[in-house]
Amino acid sequence: MLKPFFLGASLTLSLIAGCGSAPVKMADPATRNTTFPEYVTTPRIMIVGDSISAGPGCYKKHLKANLTNAGITNYQFVGSYSDDCGGNVMHSAVSCSTTANFLDHEFSLPNCFADKKFAGITKLMQDNKPDMVMLQLGVNDVWGGSTSVSYVTDNYTKLVKKMRAQNPHVVIVVAQIHKIITDNCDNMGSYRNAEMLVQAVPAWARANSTQQSPIYVADLWTNSDPKQAPDCVHPGEAGAERMGLNWFNALKPLLQ
């Protein structure tokens, strides 16, 4: 098993391989990026998430700015939706969505969008052909504080299987979601449920990662602050900037 490596207190990024697997044989790291197969010259990155990724808050523009400032430009954000936050980042995040929604071929959210259909993960993979998926789902699953952690992680597993069915070499970076307190900062049940989900993610990743399709874990929880969100859920500008930095720290070693 490859041991996790850590990138400071604010974010943990772990490459978690399956038990008993041999080291991956790749080209010299000095000559090429070894995160992706050799045929990938410009990695295509797709963000899959809910309103935290779709906006408001818009961590995506901060992520892109951090990558640019670090001189990391050999990548392409892909997705089915255009960004409306000023960062010009394509994505496949849908407000109000849950892990279960993306398991369907397509889904609707009548409470949030009238007469509109959204593609599930299989079609998103087919349409956008990502080499990497940033998976940031779970907030709406734990919103009421009653959904079990195993339900969410089981859906993560199903999503990963569907991703790999379309791209056996897909690299997955799954977020440990940020701290939330729903119902206008009053429902601590949602906080506790979110915390339990966050604690379960590393073990889930270890169980589902493979050398061919590794899973990395990005810690968005540790340094997040619900008070940086007007409703204790959706980050304001300061929270979005912090989240963008956390995602940057996660992606930097994978894209260099």
Short mmCIF file of N, CA and C in Angstrom, two decimals, residues 33-141:
data_model
loop_
_atom_site.label_atom_id
_atom_site.label_comp_id
_atom_site.label_asym_id
_atom_site.label_seq_id
_atom_site.Cartn_x
_atom_site.Cartn_y
_atom_site.Cartn_z
N ASN A 33 4.73 14.60 -16.63
CA ASN A 33 3.82 14.45 -15.50
C ASN A 33 3.44 12.98 -15.39
N THR A 34 3.56 12.43 -14.18
CA THR A 34 3.30 10.99 -14.00
C THR A 34 1.94 10.71 -13.38
N THR A 35 1.12 11.72 -13.22
CA THR A 35 -0.22 11.50 -12.66
C THR A 35 -1.11 10.77 -13.65
N PHE A 36 -0.93 11.07 -14.93
CA PHE A 36 -1.83 10.58 -15.97
C PHE A 36 -1.09 9.62 -16.90
N PRO A 37 -1.82 8.81 -17.66
CA PRO A 37 -1.18 7.95 -18.66
C PRO A 37 -0.39 8.77 -19.67
N GLU A 38 0.55 8.13 -20.34
CA GLU A 38 1.44 8.85 -21.25
C GLU A 38 0.70 9.53 -22.40
N TYR A 39 -0.44 8.97 -22.78
CA TYR A 39 -1.15 9.56 -23.92
C TYR A 39 -1.85 10.87 -23.57
N VAL A 40 -1.95 11.20 -22.29
CA VAL A 40 -2.59 12.44 -21.87
C VAL A 40 -1.55 13.56 -21.90
N THR A 41 -1.69 14.48 -22.82
CA THR A 41 -0.75 15.60 -22.93
C THR A 41 -1.25 16.85 -22.23
N THR A 42 -2.54 17.10 -22.33
CA THR A 42 -3.17 18.23 -21.62
C THR A 42 -4.35 17.67 -20.84
N PRO A 43 -4.19 17.48 -19.52
CA PRO A 43 -5.25 16.86 -18.72
C PRO A 43 -6.55 17.66 -18.77
N ARG A 44 -7.64 16.95 -18.95
CA ARG A 44 -8.97 17.54 -18.96
C ARG A 44 -9.58 17.31 -17.57
N ILE A 45 -9.94 18.39 -16.91
CA ILE A 45 -10.42 18.33 -15.53
C ILE A 45 -11.90 18.71 -15.49
N MET A 46 -12.71 17.85 -14.90
CA MET A 46 -14.15 18.13 -14.79
C MET A 46 -14.55 18.22 -13.32
N ILE A 47 -15.19 19.31 -12.95
CA ILE A 47 -15.72 19.52 -11.60
C ILE A 47 -17.14 18.99 -11.55
N VAL A 48 -17.41 18.07 -10.63
CA VAL A 48 -18.76 17.55 -10.42
C VAL A 48 -19.16 17.89 -8.99
N GLY A 49 -20.24 18.63 -8.84
CA GLY A 49 -20.63 19.04 -7.51
C GLY A 49 -22.02 19.64 -7.48
N ASP A 50 -22.28 20.33 -6.37
CA ASP A 50 -23.57 20.98 -6.14
C ASP A 50 -23.39 22.49 -6.22
N SER A 51 -24.21 23.24 -5.48
CA SER A 51 -24.13 24.70 -5.56
C SER A 51 -22.82 25.26 -5.03
N ILE A 52 -22.12 24.50 -4.18
CA ILE A 52 -20.83 24.98 -3.67
C ILE A 52 -19.85 25.12 -4.83
N SER A 53 -19.97 24.25 -5.82
CA SER A 53 -19.10 24.32 -6.99
C SER A 53 -19.71 25.13 -8.12
N ALA A 54 -21.03 25.12 -8.22
CA ALA A 54 -21.69 25.87 -9.28
C ALA A 54 -21.73 27.37 -8.97
N GLY A 55 -21.73 27.72 -7.69
CA GLY A 55 -21.88 29.08 -7.22
C GLY A 55 -23.15 29.17 -6.40
N PRO A 56 -23.31 30.16 -5.52
CA PRO A 56 -22.45 31.33 -5.32
C PRO A 56 -21.17 30.99 -4.58
N GLY A 57 -20.34 32.00 -4.41
CA GLY A 57 -19.06 31.79 -3.75
C GLY A 57 -17.94 31.69 -4.77
N CYS A 58 -18.12 30.79 -5.72
CA CYS A 58 -17.24 30.74 -6.88
C CYS A 58 -15.77 30.52 -6.53
N TYR A 59 -15.47 29.43 -5.83
CA TYR A 59 -14.07 29.10 -5.57
C TYR A 59 -13.30 28.83 -6.85
N LYS A 60 -14.02 28.51 -7.94
CA LYS A 60 -13.36 28.11 -9.18
C LYS A 60 -12.44 29.20 -9.71
N LYS A 61 -12.86 30.45 -9.63
CA LYS A 61 -12.02 31.52 -10.16
C LYS A 61 -10.75 31.67 -9.34
N HIS A 62 -10.84 31.42 -8.03
CA HIS A 62 -9.65 31.49 -7.18
C HIS A 62 -8.72 30.31 -7.45
N LEU A 63 -9.29 29.14 -7.68
CA LEU A 63 -8.48 27.99 -8.05
C LEU A 63 -7.72 28.26 -9.33
N LYS A 64 -8.41 28.75 -10.33
CA LYS A 64 -7.77 29.02 -11.62
C LYS A 64 -6.68 30.07 -11.47
N ALA A 65 -6.95 31.12 -10.69
CA ALA A 65 -5.95 32.17 -10.49
C ALA A 65 -4.71 31.63 -9.80
N ASN A 66 -4.91 30.76 -8.80
CA ASN A 66 -3.77 30.18 -8.09
C ASN A 66 -2.94 29.30 -9.02
N LEU A 67 -3.60 28.52 -9.86
CA LEU A 67 -2.87 27.69 -10.81
C LEU A 67 -2.07 28.55 -11.78
N THR A 68 -2.69 29.61 -12.28
CA THR A 68 -2.00 30.50 -13.21
C THR A 68 -0.81 31.16 -12.56
N ASN A 69 -0.99 31.64 -11.33
CA ASN A 69 0.11 32.31 -10.62
C ASN A 69 1.26 31.37 -10.33
N ALA A 70 0.96 30.07 -10.24
CA ALA A 70 2.01 29.08 -10.00
C ALA A 70 2.65 28.59 -11.30
N GLY A 71 2.20 29.14 -12.42
CA GLY A 71 2.76 28.75 -13.70
C GLY A 71 2.23 27.43 -14.22
N ILE A 72 1.10 26.97 -13.67
CA ILE A 72 0.50 25.72 -14.11
C ILE A 72 -0.61 26.05 -15.11
N THR A 73 -0.33 25.82 -16.36
CA THR A 73 -1.28 26.19 -17.41
C THR A 73 -1.61 25.03 -18.35
N ASN A 74 -0.91 23.92 -18.22
CA ASN A 74 -1.14 22.80 -19.13
C ASN A 74 -2.26 21.90 -18.61
N TYR A 75 -3.47 22.39 -18.70
CA TYR A 75 -4.66 21.65 -18.31
C TYR A 75 -5.85 22.35 -18.95
N GLN A 76 -7.00 21.71 -18.90
CA GLN A 76 -8.22 22.32 -19.45
C GLN A 76 -9.40 21.93 -18.58
N PHE A 77 -10.10 22.92 -18.05
CA PHE A 77 -11.35 22.64 -17.36
C PHE A 77 -12.42 22.34 -18.40
N VAL A 78 -13.12 21.23 -18.21
CA VAL A 78 -14.18 20.85 -19.13
C VAL A 78 -15.47 20.62 -18.35
N GLY A 79 -16.58 20.71 -19.03
CA GLY A 79 -17.86 20.50 -18.38
C GLY A 79 -19.00 20.89 -19.29
N SER A 80 -20.19 20.65 -18.81
CA SER A 80 -21.38 20.91 -19.61
C SER A 80 -21.99 22.28 -19.37
N TYR A 81 -21.43 23.01 -18.39
CA TYR A 81 -22.00 24.31 -18.03
C TYR A 81 -20.90 25.36 -17.98
N SER A 82 -21.25 26.57 -18.39
CA SER A 82 -20.29 27.66 -18.37
C SER A 82 -20.32 28.36 -17.02
N ASP A 83 -19.18 28.87 -16.64
CA ASP A 83 -19.04 29.55 -15.36
C ASP A 83 -19.62 30.96 -15.43
N ASP A 84 -20.30 31.38 -14.37
CA ASP A 84 -20.87 32.72 -14.35
C ASP A 84 -20.24 33.57 -13.25
N CYS A 85 -19.02 33.19 -12.85
CA CYS A 85 -18.38 33.86 -11.72
C CYS A 85 -17.18 34.70 -12.13
N GLY A 86 -16.95 34.85 -13.41
CA GLY A 86 -15.83 35.67 -13.85
C GLY A 86 -14.55 34.92 -14.09
N GLY A 87 -14.53 33.62 -13.80
CA GLY A 87 -13.31 32.86 -13.98
C GLY A 87 -13.24 32.10 -15.29
N ASN A 88 -14.35 32.06 -16.02
CA ASN A 88 -14.41 31.35 -17.30
C ASN A 88 -13.98 29.90 -17.14
N VAL A 89 -14.52 29.24 -16.13
CA VAL A 89 -14.21 27.84 -15.84
C VAL A 89 -15.41 26.97 -16.19
N MET A 90 -15.26 26.08 -17.14
CA MET A 90 -16.32 25.13 -17.44
C MET A 90 -16.42 24.12 -16.30
N HIS A 91 -17.63 23.60 -16.06
CA HIS A 91 -17.83 22.67 -14.95
C HIS A 91 -19.09 21.84 -15.21
N SER A 92 -19.32 20.86 -14.33
CA SER A 92 -20.53 20.03 -14.43
C SER A 92 -21.22 19.96 -13.08
N ALA A 93 -21.19 21.07 -12.35
CA ALA A 93 -21.85 21.14 -11.05
C ALA A 93 -23.26 21.67 -11.20
N VAL A 94 -24.17 21.14 -10.38
CA VAL A 94 -25.59 21.52 -10.45
C VAL A 94 -26.08 21.86 -9.05
N SER A 95 -26.57 23.07 -8.87
CA SER A 95 -27.12 23.48 -7.58
C SER A 95 -28.27 22.57 -7.17
N CYS A 96 -28.38 22.31 -5.88
CA CYS A 96 -29.44 21.49 -5.29
C CYS A 96 -29.23 19.99 -5.47
N SER A 97 -28.18 19.58 -6.14
CA SER A 97 -28.00 18.16 -6.47
C SER A 97 -27.42 17.36 -5.31
N THR A 98 -27.67 16.05 -5.35
CA THR A 98 -27.15 15.10 -4.37
C THR A 98 -26.31 14.05 -5.10
N THR A 99 -25.68 13.19 -4.32
CA THR A 99 -24.91 12.10 -4.93
C THR A 99 -25.81 11.20 -5.77
N ALA A 100 -27.02 10.95 -5.29
CA ALA A 100 -27.93 10.04 -6.00
C ALA A 100 -28.35 10.60 -7.35
N ASN A 101 -28.50 11.92 -7.45
CA ASN A 101 -28.95 12.52 -8.71
C ASN A 101 -28.03 12.14 -9.86
N PHE A 102 -26.73 12.20 -9.64
CA PHE A 102 -25.78 11.97 -10.72
C PHE A 102 -25.67 10.51 -11.13
N LEU A 103 -26.28 9.61 -10.37
CA LEU A 103 -26.28 8.20 -10.74
C LEU A 103 -27.24 7.92 -11.89
N ASP A 104 -28.23 8.77 -12.06
CA ASP A 104 -29.20 8.59 -13.13
C ASP A 104 -28.63 9.06 -14.47
N HIS A 105 -29.22 8.59 -15.56
CA HIS A 105 -28.79 9.04 -16.89
C HIS A 105 -29.01 10.54 -17.02
N GLU A 106 -30.14 11.00 -16.53
CA GLU A 106 -30.42 12.42 -16.41
C GLU A 106 -31.36 12.62 -15.24
N PHE A 107 -31.39 13.83 -14.72
CA PHE A 107 -32.23 14.08 -13.55
C PHE A 107 -32.81 15.49 -13.61
N SER A 108 -33.89 15.68 -12.87
CA SER A 108 -34.52 16.99 -12.76
C SER A 108 -34.60 17.38 -11.29
N LEU A 109 -34.65 18.68 -11.06
CA LEU A 109 -34.73 19.23 -9.70
C LEU A 109 -35.84 20.27 -9.68
N PRO A 110 -37.10 19.83 -9.68
CA PRO A 110 -38.22 20.76 -9.83
C PRO A 110 -38.31 21.82 -8.74
N ASN A 111 -37.77 21.54 -7.56
CA ASN A 111 -37.81 22.54 -6.49
C ASN A 111 -36.84 23.68 -6.72
N CYS A 112 -35.88 23.46 -7.61
CA CYS A 112 -34.87 24.49 -7.87
C CYS A 112 -34.88 24.98 -9.32
N PHE A 113 -35.21 24.08 -10.25
CA PHE A 113 -35.20 24.44 -11.67
C PHE A 113 -36.45 23.88 -12.33
N ALA A 114 -37.24 24.75 -12.89
CA ALA A 114 -38.47 24.31 -13.56
C ALA A 114 -38.16 23.82 -14.97
N ASP A 115 -38.70 22.64 -15.29
CA ASP A 115 -38.63 22.11 -16.66
C ASP A 115 -37.20 22.05 -17.21
N LYS A 116 -36.27 21.58 -16.38
CA LYS A 116 -34.89 21.49 -16.83
C LYS A 116 -34.33 20.13 -16.48
N LYS A 117 -33.57 19.55 -17.41
CA LYS A 117 -32.94 18.25 -17.21
C LYS A 117 -31.43 18.41 -17.16
N PHE A 118 -30.79 17.59 -16.32
CA PHE A 118 -29.34 17.64 -16.18
C PHE A 118 -28.76 16.24 -16.42
N ALA A 119 -27.59 16.20 -16.99
CA ALA A 119 -26.95 14.92 -17.30
C ALA A 119 -26.38 14.28 -16.05
N GLY A 120 -26.50 12.94 -15.98
CA GLY A 120 -25.85 12.19 -14.93
C GLY A 120 -24.39 11.95 -15.26
N ILE A 121 -23.69 11.26 -14.36
CA ILE A 121 -22.24 11.13 -14.49
C ILE A 121 -21.82 10.39 -15.75
N THR A 122 -22.57 9.38 -16.17
CA THR A 122 -22.18 8.64 -17.37
C THR A 122 -22.17 9.54 -18.60
N LYS A 123 -23.24 10.29 -18.79
CA LYS A 123 -23.30 11.19 -19.95
C LYS A 123 -22.26 12.31 -19.84
N LEU A 124 -22.04 12.80 -18.62
CA LEU A 124 -21.02 13.83 -18.43
C LEU A 124 -19.64 13.32 -18.84
N MET A 125 -19.35 12.08 -18.47
CA MET A 125 -18.07 11.48 -18.85
C MET A 125 -17.98 11.31 -20.36
N GLN A 126 -19.07 10.88 -20.97
CA GLN A 126 -19.09 10.67 -22.43
C GLN A 126 -18.94 11.99 -23.17
N ASP A 127 -19.62 13.01 -22.71
CA ASP A 127 -19.63 14.30 -23.41
C ASP A 127 -18.33 15.07 -23.23
N ASN A 128 -17.73 14.98 -22.04
CA ASN A 128 -16.60 15.85 -21.71
C ASN A 128 -15.25 15.15 -21.66
N LYS A 129 -15.26 13.82 -21.59
CA LYS A 129 -14.04 13.00 -21.64
C LYS A 129 -12.94 13.50 -20.70
N PRO A 130 -13.24 13.61 -19.41
CA PRO A 130 -12.22 14.10 -18.47
C PRO A 130 -11.16 13.05 -18.16
N ASP A 131 -9.96 13.52 -17.89
CA ASP A 131 -8.88 12.68 -17.37
C ASP A 131 -8.88 12.71 -15.85
N MET A 132 -9.45 13.77 -15.29
CA MET A 132 -9.55 13.93 -13.84
C MET A 132 -10.94 14.44 -13.49
N VAL A 133 -11.49 13.93 -12.41
CA VAL A 133 -12.76 14.42 -11.88
C VAL A 133 -12.54 14.95 -10.48
N MET A 134 -12.92 16.20 -10.25
CA MET A 134 -12.96 16.78 -8.91
C MET A 134 -14.38 16.54 -8.39
N LEU A 135 -14.52 15.67 -7.42
CA LEU A 135 -15.84 15.27 -6.92
C LEU A 135 -16.12 15.96 -5.59
N GLN A 136 -17.05 16.90 -5.60
CA GLN A 136 -17.40 17.64 -4.38
C GLN A 136 -18.91 17.58 -4.18
N LEU A 137 -19.36 16.43 -3.73
CA LEU A 137 -20.78 16.19 -3.46
C LEU A 137 -20.95 15.68 -2.03
N GLY A 138 -22.13 15.92 -1.48
CA GLY A 138 -22.44 15.42 -0.15
C GLY A 138 -23.13 16.43 0.74
N VAL A 139 -22.97 17.71 0.43
CA VAL A 139 -23.59 18.74 1.27
C VAL A 139 -25.10 18.57 1.32
N ASN A 140 -25.73 18.41 0.17
CA ASN A 140 -27.19 18.27 0.16
C ASN A 140 -27.65 16.93 0.72
N ASP A 141 -26.77 15.93 0.67
CA ASP A 141 -27.10 14.64 1.27
C ASP A 141 -27.20 14.75 2.79
#
